[in-house]
PDB file of C-alpha atoms in Angstrom:
ATOM      1  CA  MET A   1     -64.547  70.515  28.515  1.00 55.00           C
ATOM      2  CA  ASP A   2     -67.091  70.685  25.694  1.00 58.00           C
ATOM      3  CA  ALA A   3     -65.851  70.905  22.125  1.00 55.00           C
ATOM      4  CA  VAL A   4     -65.581  74.410  20.668  1.00 54.00           C
ATOM      5  CA  PRO A   5     -64.615  75.642  17.151  1.00 51.00           C
ATOM      6  CA  GLY A   6     -61.287  74.278  15.931  1.00 50.00           C
ATOM      7  CA  ALA A   7     -58.948  77.262  16.148  1.00 49.00           C
ATOM      8  CA  VAL A   8     -60.294  78.335  19.522  1.00 47.00           C
ATOM      9  CA  ALA A   9     -60.181  74.770  20.835  1.00 57.00           C
ATOM     10  CA  GLY A  10     -56.594  74.330  19.686  1.00 59.00           C
ATOM     11  CA  GLU A  11     -55.406  77.473  21.452  1.00 68.00           C
ATOM     12  CA  LEU A  12     -57.321  76.639  24.623  1.00 74.00           C
ATOM     13  CA  LEU A  13     -56.127  73.043  24.722  1.00 71.00           C
ATOM     14  CA  ASP A  14     -52.518  74.007  24.049  1.00 69.00           C
ATOM     15  CA  GLY A  15     -52.695  76.389  26.987  1.00 68.00           C
ATOM     16  CA  LEU A  16     -54.149  73.746  29.269  1.00 68.00           C
ATOM     17  CA  ARG A  17     -51.527  71.235  28.204  1.00 66.00           C
ATOM     18  CA  ARG A  18     -48.702  73.663  28.951  1.00 68.00           C
ATOM     19  CA  SER A  19     -50.241  74.180  32.378  1.00 69.00           C
ATOM     20  CA  GLY A  20     -50.217  70.443  33.053  1.00 67.00           C
ATOM     21  CA  VAL A  21     -54.022  70.135  33.144  1.00 73.00           C
ATOM     22  CA  ILE A  22     -55.438  66.708  32.190  1.00 79.00           C
ATOM     23  CA  VAL A  23     -58.382  67.372  29.857  1.00 84.00           C
ATOM     24  CA  THR A  24     -61.463  65.276  29.086  1.00 88.00           C
ATOM     25  CA  MET A  25     -63.383  66.456  26.015  1.00 89.00           C
ATOM     26  CA  LEU A  26     -67.063  65.982  25.187  1.00 91.00           C
ATOM     27  CA  VAL A  27     -67.610  65.615  21.450  1.00 91.00           C
ATOM     28  CA  GLU A  28     -70.572  65.221  19.135  1.00 90.00           C
ATOM     29  CA  ALA A  29     -71.185  61.769  17.694  1.00 87.00           C
ATOM     30  CA  GLU A  30     -69.926  62.742  14.208  1.00 87.00           C
ATOM     31  CA  ASP A  31     -67.437  65.512  15.029  1.00 90.00           C
ATOM     32  CA  LEU A  32     -64.234  63.918  13.767  1.00 93.00           C
ATOM     33  CA  SER A  33     -62.529  67.314  13.394  1.00 91.00           C
ATOM     34  CA  ALA A  34     -62.937  68.029  17.112  1.00 90.00           C
ATOM     35  CA  ILE A  35     -61.396  64.657  17.920  1.00 92.00           C
ATOM     36  CA  GLU A  36     -58.442  65.365  15.636  1.00 90.00           C
ATOM     37  CA  VAL A  37     -57.871  68.730  17.318  1.00 88.00           C
ATOM     38  CA  GLY A  38     -58.135  67.113  20.726  1.00 88.00           C
ATOM     39  CA  LEU A  39     -55.691  64.326  19.877  1.00 89.00           C
ATOM     40  CA  VAL A  40     -53.133  66.748  18.481  1.00 84.00           C
ATOM     41  CA  SER A  41     -53.554  69.017  21.515  1.00 83.00           C
ATOM     42  CA  GLY A  42     -53.042  66.311  24.115  1.00 82.00           C
ATOM     43  CA  VAL A  43     -56.581  65.589  25.336  1.00 88.00           C
ATOM     44  CA  ALA A  44     -56.385  62.551  27.615  1.00 87.00           C
ATOM     45  CA  GLY A  45     -60.011  61.369  27.554  1.00 90.00           C
ATOM     46  CA  PHE A  46     -63.007  61.668  25.245  1.00 93.00           C
ATOM     47  CA  ALA A  47     -66.716  61.068  25.789  1.00 91.00           C
ATOM     48  CA  VAL A  48     -69.186  61.054  22.888  1.00 92.00           C
ATOM     49  CA  LYS A  49     -72.505  62.866  23.411  1.00 90.00           C
ATOM     50  CA  PRO A  50     -75.124  62.097  24.557  1.00 88.00           C
ATOM     51  CA  VAL A  51     -73.150  60.796  27.497  1.00 89.00           C
ATOM     52  CA  GLU A  52     -74.184  59.040  30.698  1.00 89.00           C
ATOM     53  CA  THR A  53     -72.670  60.152  33.983  1.00 90.00           C
ATOM     54  CA  ARG A  54     -70.864  56.836  34.450  1.00 90.00           C
ATOM     55  CA  THR A  55     -69.315  57.117  30.989  1.00 91.00           C
ATOM     56  CA  LEU A  56     -68.098  60.634  31.689  1.00 88.00           C
ATOM     57  CA  MET A  57     -66.621  59.468  34.988  1.00 89.00           C
ATOM     58  CA  ALA A  58     -64.883  56.604  33.185  1.00 90.00           C
ATOM     59  CA  ALA A  59     -63.392  59.071  30.698  1.00 88.00           C
ATOM     60  CA  MET A  60     -62.056  61.149  33.598  1.00 85.00           C
ATOM     61  CA  MET A  61     -60.644  58.163  35.500  1.00 79.00           C
ATOM     62  CA  LEU A  62     -58.488  56.604  32.835  1.00 67.00           C
ATOM     63  CA  PRO A  63     -56.559  53.366  33.367  1.00 58.00           C
ATOM     64  CA  GLY A  64     -52.840  53.605  33.870  1.00 50.00           C
ATOM     65  CA  GLY A  65     -49.949  51.911  32.160  1.00 47.00           C
ATOM     66  CA  GLU A  66     -49.508  51.991  28.417  1.00 45.00           C
ATOM     67  CA  VAL A  67     -53.110  53.101  27.820  1.00 44.00           C
ATOM     68  CA  LEU A  68     -52.502  56.641  29.063  1.00 44.00           C
ATOM     69  CA  THR A  69     -49.758  58.400  27.103  1.00 50.00           C
ATOM     70  CA  PRO A  70     -49.037  62.053  26.317  1.00 51.00           C
ATOM     71  CA  SER A  71     -49.743  61.478  22.614  1.00 65.00           C
ATOM     72  CA  GLY A  72     -52.971  59.456  22.777  1.00 82.00           C
ATOM     73  CA  GLY A  73     -56.572  59.992  23.852  1.00 91.00           C
ATOM     74  CA  CYS A  74     -58.860  57.360  25.407  1.00 92.00           C
ATOM     75  CA  PHE A  75     -62.537  56.641  24.745  1.00 95.00           C
ATOM     76  CA  PRO A  76     -64.399  54.484  27.291  1.00 95.00           C
ATOM     77  CA  PHE A  77     -67.002  52.036  25.948  1.00 96.00           C
ATOM     78  CA  ARG A  78     -69.137  49.296  27.499  1.00 96.00           C
ATOM     79  CA  THR A  79     -72.025  48.364  25.160  1.00 96.00           C
ATOM     80  CA  LEU A  80     -72.441  46.972  21.659  1.00 95.00           C
ATOM     81  CA  GLU A  81     -74.005  50.282  20.650  1.00 95.00           C
ATOM     82  CA  ASP A  82     -70.907  52.109  21.900  1.00 95.00           C
ATOM     83  CA  VAL A  83     -68.769  49.883  19.696  1.00 97.00           C
ATOM     84  CA  SER A  84     -70.866  50.551  16.603  1.00 95.00           C
ATOM     85  CA  GLY A  85     -70.780  54.340  16.902  1.00 94.00           C
ATOM     86  CA  LEU A  86     -67.238  54.765  18.185  1.00 96.00           C
ATOM     87  CA  SER A  87     -65.571  52.403  15.725  1.00 97.00           C
ATOM     88  CA  GLN A  88     -67.235  54.174  12.819  1.00 96.00           C
ATOM     89  CA  LEU A  89     -66.238  57.585  14.153  1.00 95.00           C
ATOM     90  CA  VAL A  90     -62.518  57.008  14.764  1.00 96.00           C
ATOM     91  CA  ALA A  91     -62.081  54.877  11.637  1.00 97.00           C
ATOM     92  CA  GLY A  92     -62.559  58.151   9.768  1.00 96.00           C
ATOM     93  CA  LEU A  93     -59.001  59.043  10.781  1.00 95.00           C
ATOM     94  CA  CYS A  94     -57.686  56.324   8.454  1.00 96.00           C
ATOM     95  CA  PRO A  95     -57.254  56.022   4.665  1.00 94.00           C
ATOM     96  CA  ASP A  96     -59.649  53.037   4.419  1.00 96.00           C
ATOM     97  CA  PRO A  97     -62.250  53.733   7.117  1.00 97.00           C
ATOM     98  CA  ALA A  98     -64.621  50.924   6.113  1.00 97.00           C
ATOM     99  CA  SER A  99     -62.028  48.191   6.686  1.00 97.00           C
ATOM    100  CA  VAL A 100     -60.737  49.782   9.892  1.00 98.00           C
ATOM    101  CA  GLN A 101     -64.272  50.119  11.255  1.00 98.00           C
ATOM    102  CA  ILE A 102     -64.937  46.400  10.806  1.00 97.00           C
ATOM    103  CA  ALA A 103     -61.580  45.466  12.331  1.00 97.00           C
ATOM    104  CA  LEU A 104     -62.067  47.742  15.335  1.00 98.00           C
ATOM    105  CA  SER A 105     -65.595  46.431  15.865  1.00 97.00           C
ATOM    106  CA  GLU A 106     -64.350  42.855  16.039  1.00 95.00           C
ATOM    107  CA  LEU A 107     -61.687  43.685  18.615  1.00 97.00           C
ATOM    108  CA  MET A 108     -63.900  46.005  20.659  1.00 97.00           C
ATOM    109  CA  ASN A 109     -66.738  43.470  20.791  1.00 96.00           C
ATOM    110  CA  ASN A 110     -64.220  40.908  22.025  1.00 95.00           C
ATOM    111  CA  ALA A 111     -63.186  43.323  24.778  1.00 96.00           C
ATOM    112  CA  ILE A 112     -66.791  43.580  25.949  1.00 97.00           C
ATOM    113  CA  GLU A 113     -68.104  40.045  25.657  1.00 95.00           C
ATOM    114  CA  HIS A 114     -65.009  37.944  26.294  1.00 93.00           C
ATOM    115  CA  GLY A 115     -63.078  40.430  28.429  1.00 94.00           C
ATOM    116  CA  ASN A 116     -65.388  42.490  30.612  1.00 96.00           C
ATOM    117  CA  LEU A 117     -68.309  40.050  30.664  1.00 96.00           C
ATOM    118  CA  GLY A 118     -66.290  36.826  30.742  1.00 92.00           C
ATOM    119  CA  LEU A 119     -68.310  35.134  28.007  1.00 91.00           C
ATOM    120  CA  GLY A 120     -66.262  32.125  26.934  1.00 87.00           C
ATOM    121  CA  PHE A 121     -65.788  30.725  23.439  1.00 85.00           C
ATOM    122  CA  GLU A 122     -67.954  27.656  23.954  1.00 85.00           C
ATOM    123  CA  ARG A 123     -70.709  29.570  25.738  1.00 89.00           C
ATOM    124  CA  LYS A 124     -70.877  32.124  22.927  1.00 89.00           C
ATOM    125  CA  GLY A 125     -71.214  29.313  20.405  1.00 86.00           C
ATOM    126  CA  GLU A 126     -74.125  27.857  22.350  1.00 89.00           C
ATOM    127  CA  LEU A 127     -75.853  31.229  22.554  1.00 91.00           C
ATOM    128  CA  MET A 128     -75.390  31.926  18.854  1.00 89.00           C
ATOM    129  CA  ALA A 129     -76.795  28.512  17.969  1.00 88.00           C
ATOM    130  CA  MET A 130     -79.916  29.411  19.978  1.00 92.00           C
ATOM    131  CA  GLY A 131     -80.122  32.945  18.552  1.00 92.00           C
ATOM    132  CA  ALA A 132     -79.702  34.282  22.088  1.00 94.00           C
ATOM    133  CA  TRP A 133     -76.229  35.832  21.997  1.00 92.00           C
ATOM    134  CA  ARG A 134     -77.217  39.496  21.908  1.00 93.00           C
ATOM    135  CA  ASN A 135     -79.912  39.069  24.558  1.00 95.00           C
ATOM    136  CA  GLU A 136     -77.409  37.425  26.887  1.00 95.00           C
ATOM    137  CA  VAL A 137     -74.851  40.188  26.350  1.00 95.00           C
ATOM    138  CA  GLU A 138     -77.472  42.804  27.149  1.00 95.00           C
ATOM    139  CA  ARG A 139     -78.523  40.849  30.254  1.00 96.00           C
ATOM    140  CA  LEU A 140     -74.957  40.655  31.503  1.00 96.00           C
ATOM    141  CA  LEU A 141     -74.382  44.342  30.824  1.00 96.00           C
ATOM    142  CA  GLY A 142     -77.385  45.137  33.014  1.00 94.00           C
ATOM    143  CA  MET A 143     -76.063  43.269  36.028  1.00 95.00           C
ATOM    144  CA  PRO A 144     -74.842  45.483  38.904  1.00 94.00           C
ATOM    145  CA  GLU A 145     -71.348  43.975  38.906  1.00 93.00           C
ATOM    146  CA  HIS A 146     -70.851  45.033  35.278  1.00 93.00           C
ATOM    147  CA  ALA A 147     -72.419  48.497  35.447  1.00 90.00           C
ATOM    148  CA  ALA A 148     -69.109  50.312  35.954  1.00 88.00           C
ATOM    149  CA  ARG A 149     -66.906  47.955  33.951  1.00 93.00           C
ATOM    150  CA  PHE A 150     -65.622  49.764  30.872  1.00 95.00           C
ATOM    151  CA  ALA A 151     -63.194  48.917  28.115  1.00 96.00           C
ATOM    152  CA  TYR A 152     -61.007  51.633  26.624  1.00 95.00           C
ATOM    153  CA  LEU A 153     -60.021  52.543  23.089  1.00 96.00           C
ATOM    154  CA  ARG A 154     -56.900  54.663  22.881  1.00 94.00           C
ATOM    155  CA  VAL A 155     -56.273  56.538  19.645  1.00 96.00           C
ATOM    156  CA  GLU A 156     -52.900  58.036  18.816  1.00 93.00           C
ATOM    157  CA  CYS A 157     -52.402  60.070  15.624  1.00 91.00           C
ATOM    158  CA  ARG A 158     -48.890  60.298  14.230  1.00 89.00           C
ATOM    159  CA  PRO A 159     -47.793  61.879  10.937  1.00 88.00           C
ATOM    160  CA  ARG A 160     -47.535  58.529   9.151  1.00 92.00           C
ATOM    161  CA  GLU A 161     -49.747  56.235  11.200  1.00 95.00           C
ATOM    162  CA  VAL A 162     -52.728  55.919  13.496  1.00 96.00           C
ATOM    163  CA  ARG A 163     -52.318  53.618  16.492  1.00 95.00           C
ATOM    164  CA  PHE A 164     -55.293  51.998  18.192  1.00 97.00           C
ATOM    165  CA  LEU A 165     -55.060  50.267  21.548  1.00 95.00           C
ATOM    166  CA  ILE A 166     -57.987  48.432  23.163  1.00 96.00           C
ATOM    167  CA  ARG A 167     -57.955  47.396  26.821  1.00 95.00           C
ATOM    168  CA  ASP A 168     -60.543  45.443  28.771  1.00 95.00           C
ATOM    169  CA  GLN A 169     -60.887  44.568  32.464  1.00 93.00           C
ATOM    170  CA  GLY A 170     -61.128  40.816  32.014  1.00 93.00           C
ATOM    171  CA  GLN A 171     -58.949  37.873  33.023  1.00 93.00           C
ATOM    172  CA  GLY A 172     -56.966  37.792  29.789  1.00 93.00           C
ATOM    173  CA  PHE A 173     -56.520  34.916  27.307  1.00 92.00           C
ATOM    174  CA  ASP A 174     -54.047  33.321  24.910  1.00 91.00           C
ATOM    175  CA  PRO A 175     -54.566  35.002  21.508  1.00 92.00           C
ATOM    176  CA  GLN A 176     -52.236  32.685  19.582  1.00 91.00           C
ATOM    177  CA  PRO A 177     -54.902  30.176  18.409  1.00 88.00           C
ATOM    178  CA  TYR A 178     -57.025  33.009  16.995  1.00 87.00           C
ATOM    179  CA  LEU A 179     -54.443  34.999  15.014  1.00 89.00           C
ATOM    180  CA  ASN A 180     -55.077  33.074  11.795  1.00 86.00           C
ATOM    181  CA  LEU A 181     -58.136  31.490  10.237  1.00 75.00           C
ATOM    182  CA  ASP A 182     -58.303  27.877  11.412  1.00 70.00           C
ATOM    183  CA  PRO A 183     -59.934  25.321   9.054  1.00 70.00           C
ATOM    184  CA  ASP A 184     -60.913  23.282  12.118  1.00 65.00           C
ATOM    185  CA  ARG A 185     -63.137  26.156  13.252  1.00 60.00           C
ATOM    186  CA  SER A 186     -64.605  26.868   9.813  1.00 55.00           C
ATOM    187  CA  VAL A 187     -67.963  25.420  10.836  1.00 53.00           C
ATOM    188  CA  GLU A 188     -68.149  27.541  13.993  1.00 62.00           C
ATOM    189  CA  PRO A 189     -70.292  30.708  13.816  1.00 57.00           C
ATOM    190  CA  HIS A 190     -67.621  32.722  15.642  1.00 69.00           C
ATOM    191  CA  GLY A 191     -63.950  32.758  16.624  1.00 72.00           C
ATOM    192  CA  ARG A 192     -62.624  34.566  13.538  1.00 86.00           C
ATOM    193  CA  GLY A 193     -62.739  38.184  14.733  1.00 90.00           C
ATOM    194  CA  ILE A 194     -59.040  38.574  15.494  1.00 93.00           C
ATOM    195  CA  ALA A 195     -57.991  36.952  12.208  1.00 92.00           C
ATOM    196  CA  ILE A 196     -60.444  39.177  10.311  1.00 93.00           C
ATOM    197  CA  ALA A 197     -59.062  42.281  12.042  1.00 95.00           C
ATOM    198  CA  ARG A 198     -55.543  41.281  10.984  1.00 95.00           C
ATOM    199  CA  MET A 199     -56.543  40.670   7.366  1.00 94.00           C
ATOM    200  CA  LEU A 200     -58.556  43.864   6.980  1.00 96.00           C
ATOM    201  CA  ALA A 201     -56.543  46.506   8.809  1.00 96.00           C
ATOM    202  CA  PHE A 202     -54.026  45.365  11.430  1.00 96.00           C
ATOM    203  CA  PRO A 203     -51.554  42.827  10.010  1.00 92.00           C
ATOM    204  CA  GLU A 204     -49.220  43.305  12.985  1.00 91.00           C
ATOM    205  CA  LEU A 205     -51.567  43.053  15.963  1.00 95.00           C
ATOM    206  CA  VAL A 206     -49.724  43.041  19.286  1.00 95.00           C
ATOM    207  CA  PHE A 207     -51.324  41.612  22.433  1.00 96.00           C
ATOM    208  CA  LEU A 208     -50.165  42.854  25.828  1.00 94.00           C
ATOM    209  CA  ASP A 209     -50.880  42.241  29.506  1.00 93.00           C
ATOM    210  CA  GLY A 210     -51.896  38.621  29.105  1.00 94.00           C
ATOM    211  CA  GLY A 211     -54.353  39.345  26.286  1.00 94.00           C
ATOM    212  CA  ARG A 212     -56.205  42.155  28.076  1.00 94.00           C
ATOM    213  CA  CYS A 213     -54.768  44.714  25.707  1.00 95.00           C
ATOM    214  CA  VAL A 214     -54.337  44.694  21.919  1.00 96.00           C
ATOM    215  CA  GLU A 215     -52.686  47.281  19.688  1.00 96.00           C
ATOM    216  CA  GLY A 216     -53.052  47.741  15.941  1.00 97.00           C
ATOM    217  CA  VAL A 217     -51.445  50.266  13.591  1.00 97.00           C
ATOM    218  CA  VAL A 218     -52.795  51.757  10.357  1.00 97.00           C
ATOM    219  CA  ARG A 219     -50.273  53.373   8.053  1.00 94.00           C
ATOM    220  CA  ARG A 220     -50.945  56.760   6.491  1.00 86.00           C
ATOM    221  CA  ALA A 221     -49.474  58.161   3.300  1.00 76.00           C
ATOM    222  CA  GLY A 222     -46.145  59.817   3.949  1.00 61.00           C
TER     223      GLY A 222
END
C-alpha cells in the first residue's frame, strides 16, 4: 500500500493487521513519520520511492528467520545509493541520528560489497589503492547474477530502544578480528567499519548466522 496521512494510515494498518494481512508500504524518501506509523502498526516490508519493480518485489518477498518478526519492518537495499538514503532516513528514529547514520552505512556497505558481492578484504584493498573500488562495486552490481540479490535492513521500534538488523545473502565471515581497531591494520585504507559502528552507535553488536546477519541496538530515553 502507498502511505496515507498518519491517523488514516494507522486505522487502516491496524485493521489489516487484525485481519492477518501482511503489508508492504511505499514511502517517500524523507517521510519518517509514515515509517514510524508503519512500524508501530505492524508493516512487514517497506520500499522507498521512487522504487524499481525488483525492489518492490524484494520488499514483498521478505527473508525468513529472525529478520521477519511481528514487531519489525524490513527495507531491501542493494546499491551504495540505497545505503546512503536509507541509513539517513531511519537514523532519524534515534536520539543521535548523525552517529547512527554513519554506523549503519558502514554495516550496510559491508553487507553489499563483502556479503552479496563477495568482495574480499584483500581485493578491496587493491581496488582502493588503485582508486577503482566504487567502479568495481558498480560493475559487480550490474552483473546478471547480482541483479536480484538484496540485503535487508530490519527496523524495530520499542519504547526504550530501536533495534536494527542487517542481513545479506553472502557466504558469511568471522567478525571477531574486526570488532576492535587493530593497530596492525592502521595503515590499511579499510577494515575498520565494524569497529567504527561499535564506537559510534552499537557497542553491543551481535553477529548471527555465520556473520550474514548483524544486530545493533540504540537506546532511547525512558
